[in-house]
Amino acid sequence: MKRAHKIRLYPNNKQTTMLKKHCGVARLTYNQCLERWCKDYEGGIKHNFFTIKKWWNKTKIIKFPYALEVSKWAGEEAIRDLGGAFKRFFNKQSAHPTFRKKGIRDSFRITGSVIKVEGKLLKLPKGLHIKMAEELRFEPLKIYNVTVSRTADMWFVSIQCEVPESESQAEGAVGIDLGVTDLATLSDGTKFANPKAERKFRKKIARAQRNLHRKQKGSKNRRKAQMKLARVYYKSSCYRSDYLHKMTSAIANKYATVCLEDLNVKGMLQNHCLARAIS
């Protein structure tokens, strides 16, 4: 069974710079390979993961020598993501891949064969030994990969690994009806209230947005205001996710079979009176 544990990282200044470089090289690799893939496709040349990887390994030595300062896995996993994106596109499962932008979902991934986790210490290639907020919550049989990401100027690592399958004590079945007043009503009469995270953080978000718009573009104060706004959004997301995890865990630990209605959320959002509550 595959499990993932997301933990906050506490890098120092030098480690933060290296993490930013890894994110930059991963983004550069993805964008350059995407551009080459599209140009060659128009010329009748079809690429896959191995051919585009071979092209990039030759190109980066000549045009982008600074890409060699970070782990090779950051770029290689970005190419793997690009290959998967094109595969889904050709299978009509998603839209055409687009270029990545700096500062938006900055992240990189490294295969588990070259990393180690010792207590609260994460050991990455290039001598990056970074402190974690907590230890891995389970003993892994195998680590598949780690994904390092940045959210609201905070760094996190998601460790995906293989763990022994656990036997569930849940039994019976239950049906769930989703709503607005009550987030979920179970067929046994149990109700879960709507946490209304958007309403709870609405004033804080509005205040942070007004503060941001008062700042001059390109200034350090504007950058600080952006981080404050991002942290409010992050807290709102955590508040909502925490409630959902607790609710779903309570249901899964009690019932072996769960039936849930299939809602047309996109259509329901056309109702402007309830759109905010539904979303």
Short mmCIF file of C-alpha atoms in Angstrom, two decimals:
data_model
loop_
_atom_site.label_atom_id
_atom_site.label_comp_id
_atom_site.label_asym_id
_atom_site.label_seq_id
_atom_site.Cartn_x
_atom_site.Cartn_y
_atom_site.Cartn_z
CA MET A 1 0.00 0.00 0.00
CA LYS A 2 1.29 3.46 -0.95
CA ARG A 3 1.10 6.26 1.60
CA ALA A 4 2.36 9.84 1.58
CA HIS A 5 3.28 12.06 4.53
CA LYS A 6 3.60 15.82 4.01
CA ILE A 7 5.94 17.52 6.48
CA ARG A 8 7.12 21.10 6.83
CA LEU A 9 10.83 21.80 6.29
CA TYR A 10 13.04 24.34 8.09
CA PRO A 11 15.95 25.08 5.73
CA ASN A 12 18.62 27.66 6.51
CA ASN A 13 19.51 30.46 4.08
CA LYS A 14 21.98 28.39 2.01
CA GLN A 15 19.59 25.46 1.83
CA THR A 16 16.74 27.77 0.82
CA THR A 17 18.84 29.08 -2.07
CA MET A 18 19.58 25.52 -3.22
CA LEU A 19 15.92 24.55 -3.01
CA LYS A 20 15.01 27.57 -5.15
CA LYS A 21 17.65 26.54 -7.68
CA HIS A 22 16.18 23.03 -7.84
CA CYS A 23 12.71 24.50 -8.47
CA GLY A 24 14.13 26.80 -11.14
CA VAL A 25 15.96 24.02 -12.98
CA ALA A 26 12.89 21.77 -12.85
CA ARG A 27 10.79 24.58 -14.33
CA LEU A 28 13.45 25.38 -16.96
CA THR A 29 13.71 21.73 -17.98
CA TYR A 30 9.95 21.36 -18.32
CA ASN A 31 9.55 24.54 -20.39
CA GLN A 32 12.53 23.91 -22.70
CA CYS A 33 11.48 20.32 -23.38
CA LEU A 34 7.88 21.39 -23.96
CA GLU A 35 9.01 23.98 -26.51
CA ARG A 36 11.24 21.46 -28.31
CA TRP A 37 8.53 18.79 -28.23
CA CYS A 38 5.99 21.11 -29.88
CA LYS A 39 8.40 22.38 -32.55
CA ASP A 40 9.55 18.88 -33.49
CA TYR A 41 5.96 17.61 -33.58
CA GLU A 42 5.10 20.29 -36.14
CA GLY A 43 8.09 19.09 -38.18
CA GLY A 44 6.89 15.47 -38.10
CA ILE A 45 9.18 14.27 -35.30
CA LYS A 46 7.50 12.51 -32.41
CA HIS A 47 9.16 12.42 -29.00
CA ASN A 48 8.82 10.30 -25.89
CA PHE A 49 10.41 10.45 -22.44
CA PHE A 50 13.70 8.89 -23.55
CA THR A 51 14.23 10.91 -26.75
CA ILE A 52 13.46 14.29 -25.15
CA LYS A 53 15.61 13.39 -22.15
CA LYS A 54 18.54 12.59 -24.47
CA TRP A 55 18.11 15.95 -26.23
CA TRP A 56 17.98 17.85 -22.94
CA ASN A 57 21.10 16.19 -21.51
CA LYS A 58 23.07 17.43 -24.53
CA THR A 59 21.48 20.88 -24.59
CA LYS A 60 21.88 21.81 -20.92
CA ILE A 61 25.67 21.28 -21.00
CA ILE A 62 26.02 23.85 -23.81
CA LYS A 63 23.26 26.40 -23.12
CA PHE A 64 22.44 25.98 -19.43
CA PRO A 65 25.58 24.86 -17.55
CA TYR A 66 24.14 26.15 -14.25
CA ALA A 67 21.60 23.33 -14.44
CA LEU A 68 24.44 20.99 -13.44
CA GLU A 69 24.64 22.67 -10.01
CA VAL A 70 21.54 20.82 -8.80
CA SER A 71 20.56 17.16 -8.68
CA LYS A 72 19.90 15.62 -12.08
CA TRP A 73 16.71 14.05 -10.71
CA ALA A 74 14.97 17.45 -10.50
CA GLY A 75 15.13 17.84 -14.28
CA GLU A 76 14.56 14.18 -15.08
CA GLU A 77 11.37 13.98 -13.02
CA ALA A 78 10.15 17.19 -14.70
CA ILE A 79 10.61 15.47 -18.08
CA ARG A 80 8.69 12.47 -16.74
CA ASP A 81 5.85 14.80 -15.77
CA LEU A 82 5.88 16.29 -19.27
CA GLY A 83 5.71 12.84 -20.84
CA GLY A 84 2.74 11.95 -18.65
CA ALA A 85 1.03 15.25 -19.53
CA PHE A 86 1.33 14.56 -23.27
CA LYS A 87 0.12 10.99 -22.77
CA ARG A 88 -3.03 12.26 -21.05
CA PHE A 89 -3.46 14.90 -23.76
CA PHE A 90 -3.32 12.37 -26.61
CA ASN A 91 -5.73 10.10 -24.68
CA LYS A 92 -8.11 13.11 -24.44
CA GLN A 93 -7.95 13.05 -20.65
CA SER A 94 -6.62 16.59 -20.21
CA ALA A 95 -5.75 19.78 -22.06
CA HIS A 96 -2.48 20.48 -23.89
CA PRO A 97 0.49 21.00 -21.53
CA THR A 98 1.28 24.63 -20.76
CA PHE A 99 4.45 26.40 -19.68
CA ARG A 100 5.22 26.70 -15.98
CA LYS A 101 5.58 30.11 -14.35
CA LYS A 102 7.96 31.21 -11.63
CA GLY A 103 6.39 31.54 -8.21
CA ILE A 104 3.33 29.44 -9.05
CA ARG A 105 3.39 25.98 -7.47
CA ASP A 106 7.17 25.89 -7.25
CA SER A 107 8.28 22.31 -6.63
CA PHE A 108 10.61 19.53 -7.70
CA ARG A 109 10.68 15.77 -7.23
CA ILE A 110 13.54 13.37 -6.51
CA THR A 111 13.46 9.58 -6.71
CA GLY A 112 13.57 7.72 -3.41
CA SER A 113 16.69 5.69 -4.26
CA VAL A 114 18.99 8.66 -3.55
CA ILE A 115 17.38 10.13 -0.43
CA LYS A 116 17.39 9.13 3.23
CA VAL A 117 15.15 9.97 6.18
CA GLU A 118 16.78 9.75 9.60
CA GLY A 119 14.47 10.88 12.38
CA LYS A 120 13.71 14.55 11.74
CA LEU A 121 16.48 14.89 9.14
CA LEU A 122 15.87 14.70 5.39
CA LYS A 123 18.96 13.93 3.34
CA LEU A 124 18.79 14.99 -0.32
CA PRO A 125 21.50 14.90 -3.04
CA LYS A 126 24.08 17.70 -3.26
CA GLY A 127 24.64 17.57 0.51
CA LEU A 128 21.22 18.97 1.44
CA HIS A 129 20.46 17.83 4.99
CA ILE A 130 17.29 19.67 6.04
CA LYS A 131 15.42 19.64 9.34
CA MET A 132 11.80 18.47 9.31
CA ALA A 133 9.04 19.51 11.70
CA GLU A 134 8.32 15.88 12.68
CA GLU A 135 9.39 12.33 12.01
CA LEU A 136 7.83 10.11 9.35
CA ARG A 137 4.67 8.71 10.91
CA PHE A 138 5.21 5.15 9.66
CA GLU A 139 8.06 2.74 9.00
CA PRO A 140 8.37 2.55 5.20
CA LEU A 141 9.22 -0.66 3.35
CA LYS A 142 10.38 1.44 0.41
CA ILE A 143 10.52 5.17 -0.42
CA TYR A 144 9.31 5.84 -3.97
CA ASN A 145 10.01 9.57 -4.21
CA VAL A 146 9.95 12.88 -2.36
CA THR A 147 8.38 16.10 -3.62
CA VAL A 148 9.65 19.39 -2.21
CA SER A 149 7.29 22.33 -2.66
CA ARG A 150 6.89 25.93 -1.54
CA THR A 151 3.61 27.42 -0.31
CA ALA A 152 3.32 30.96 1.09
CA ASP A 153 7.12 31.11 1.37
CA MET A 154 7.14 27.93 3.48
CA TRP A 155 8.82 24.72 2.37
CA PHE A 156 7.24 21.27 2.57
CA VAL A 157 8.23 17.73 1.62
CA SER A 158 5.80 14.99 0.63
CA ILE A 159 7.34 11.54 1.12
CA GLN A 160 5.64 8.77 -0.83
CA CYS A 161 6.49 5.28 0.37
CA GLU A 162 5.28 1.71 0.58
CA VAL A 163 3.88 0.52 3.92
CA PRO A 164 2.37 -2.80 5.08
CA GLU A 165 -1.36 -3.13 4.49
CA SER A 166 -3.41 -2.67 7.64
CA GLU A 167 -6.53 -4.65 8.51
CA SER A 168 -9.58 -2.45 8.92
CA GLN A 169 -12.08 -3.05 11.74
CA ALA A 170 -14.83 -1.21 9.85
CA GLU A 171 -18.04 -3.02 8.96
CA GLY A 172 -21.47 -2.26 7.57
CA ALA A 173 -22.54 0.26 4.95
CA VAL A 174 -23.67 3.88 4.95
CA GLY A 175 -24.99 6.43 2.48
CA ILE A 176 -23.99 10.10 2.45
CA ASP A 177 -26.10 13.07 1.34
CA LEU A 178 -24.12 16.26 0.75
CA GLY A 179 -25.63 19.64 1.49
CA VAL A 180 -24.98 23.32 2.23
CA THR A 181 -26.38 23.82 5.73
CA ASP A 182 -24.91 20.48 6.84
CA LEU A 183 -21.85 19.43 4.90
CA ALA A 184 -22.83 15.75 5.06
CA THR A 185 -25.78 13.77 6.46
CA LEU A 186 -25.31 10.01 6.93
CA SER A 187 -28.08 7.46 6.49
CA ASP A 188 -27.76 6.57 10.19
CA GLY A 189 -28.74 10.13 11.14
CA THR A 190 -25.25 11.48 11.85
CA LYS A 191 -24.69 15.04 10.66
CA PHE A 192 -21.45 16.91 9.97
CA ALA A 193 -21.79 20.68 10.16
CA ASN A 194 -20.45 22.90 7.39
CA PRO A 195 -17.21 24.51 8.67
CA LYS A 196 -17.81 27.56 6.40
CA ALA A 197 -14.11 28.25 6.05
CA GLU A 198 -14.66 30.90 3.39
CA ARG A 199 -16.94 32.90 5.70
CA LYS A 200 -14.55 32.51 8.63
CA PHE A 201 -11.58 33.95 6.69
CA ARG A 202 -13.48 36.39 4.44
CA LYS A 203 -12.65 39.53 6.45
CA LYS A 204 -8.99 38.57 6.90
CA ILE A 205 -8.61 37.95 3.15
CA ALA A 206 -10.30 41.26 2.26
CA ARG A 207 -8.09 43.16 4.70
CA ALA A 208 -4.92 41.53 3.34
CA GLN A 209 -5.99 42.28 -0.25
CA ARG A 210 -6.62 45.96 0.51
CA ASN A 211 -3.24 46.17 2.21
CA LEU A 212 -1.59 44.61 -0.86
CA HIS A 213 -3.21 47.05 -3.33
CA ARG A 214 -1.90 50.02 -1.36
CA LYS A 215 1.71 48.95 -1.87
CA GLN A 216 3.85 50.16 -4.76
CA LYS A 217 4.56 47.55 -7.41
CA GLY A 218 8.05 46.10 -7.23
CA SER A 219 8.66 47.24 -3.64
CA LYS A 220 9.74 45.06 -0.72
CA ASN A 221 6.63 46.03 1.21
CA ARG A 222 4.47 44.71 -1.62
CA ARG A 223 6.36 41.43 -1.46
CA LYS A 224 5.71 41.24 2.29
CA ALA A 225 2.02 42.01 1.74
CA GLN A 226 1.83 39.24 -0.87
CA MET A 227 3.24 36.76 1.64
CA LYS A 228 0.72 37.86 4.28
CA LEU A 229 -2.14 37.30 1.84
CA ALA A 230 -0.73 33.94 0.79
CA ARG A 231 -0.49 32.85 4.43
CA VAL A 232 -4.14 33.75 5.05
CA TYR A 233 -5.17 31.66 2.04
CA TYR A 234 -2.94 28.85 3.31
CA LYS A 235 -4.57 28.93 6.77
CA SER A 236 -8.00 28.86 5.16
CA SER A 237 -7.01 25.84 3.08
CA CYS A 238 -5.57 24.05 6.13
CA TYR A 239 -8.72 24.74 8.15
CA ARG A 240 -10.89 23.23 5.43
CA SER A 241 -8.60 20.24 4.78
CA ASP A 242 -8.28 19.44 8.48
CA TYR A 243 -12.07 19.27 8.89
CA LEU A 244 -12.49 17.10 5.78
CA HIS A 245 -9.74 14.68 6.86
CA LYS A 246 -11.31 14.27 10.32
CA MET A 247 -14.77 13.73 8.84
CA THR A 248 -13.69 11.20 6.20
CA SER A 249 -11.48 9.34 8.71
CA ALA A 250 -14.40 9.02 11.14
CA ILE A 251 -16.60 7.57 8.38
CA ALA A 252 -13.94 5.23 6.96
CA ASN A 253 -13.01 3.85 10.39
CA LYS A 254 -16.64 2.95 11.13
CA TYR A 255 -18.06 1.73 7.81
CA ALA A 256 -16.63 -0.71 5.27
CA THR A 257 -18.87 0.44 2.40
CA VAL A 258 -19.69 4.08 1.66
CA CYS A 259 -22.15 5.27 -1.00
CA LEU A 260 -21.97 8.87 -2.16
CA GLU A 261 -24.12 10.78 -4.63
CA ASP A 262 -22.58 12.01 -7.87
CA LEU A 263 -23.20 15.76 -8.03
CA ASN A 264 -22.91 18.08 -11.02
CA VAL A 265 -20.99 20.74 -9.08
CA LYS A 266 -20.17 22.77 -12.19
CA GLY A 267 -23.85 23.07 -13.01
CA MET A 268 -24.80 23.88 -9.43
CA LEU A 269 -22.32 26.78 -9.41
CA GLN A 270 -24.51 28.53 -12.00
CA ASN A 271 -26.85 29.37 -9.11
CA HIS A 272 -25.29 32.66 -7.98
CA CYS A 273 -27.17 32.61 -4.68
CA LEU A 274 -25.50 29.37 -3.55
CA ALA A 275 -22.30 29.40 -5.62
CA ARG A 276 -20.10 30.68 -2.79
CA ALA A 277 -21.43 28.13 -0.28
CA ILE A 278 -21.23 25.23 -2.74
CA SER A 279 -17.70 25.95 -3.92
#
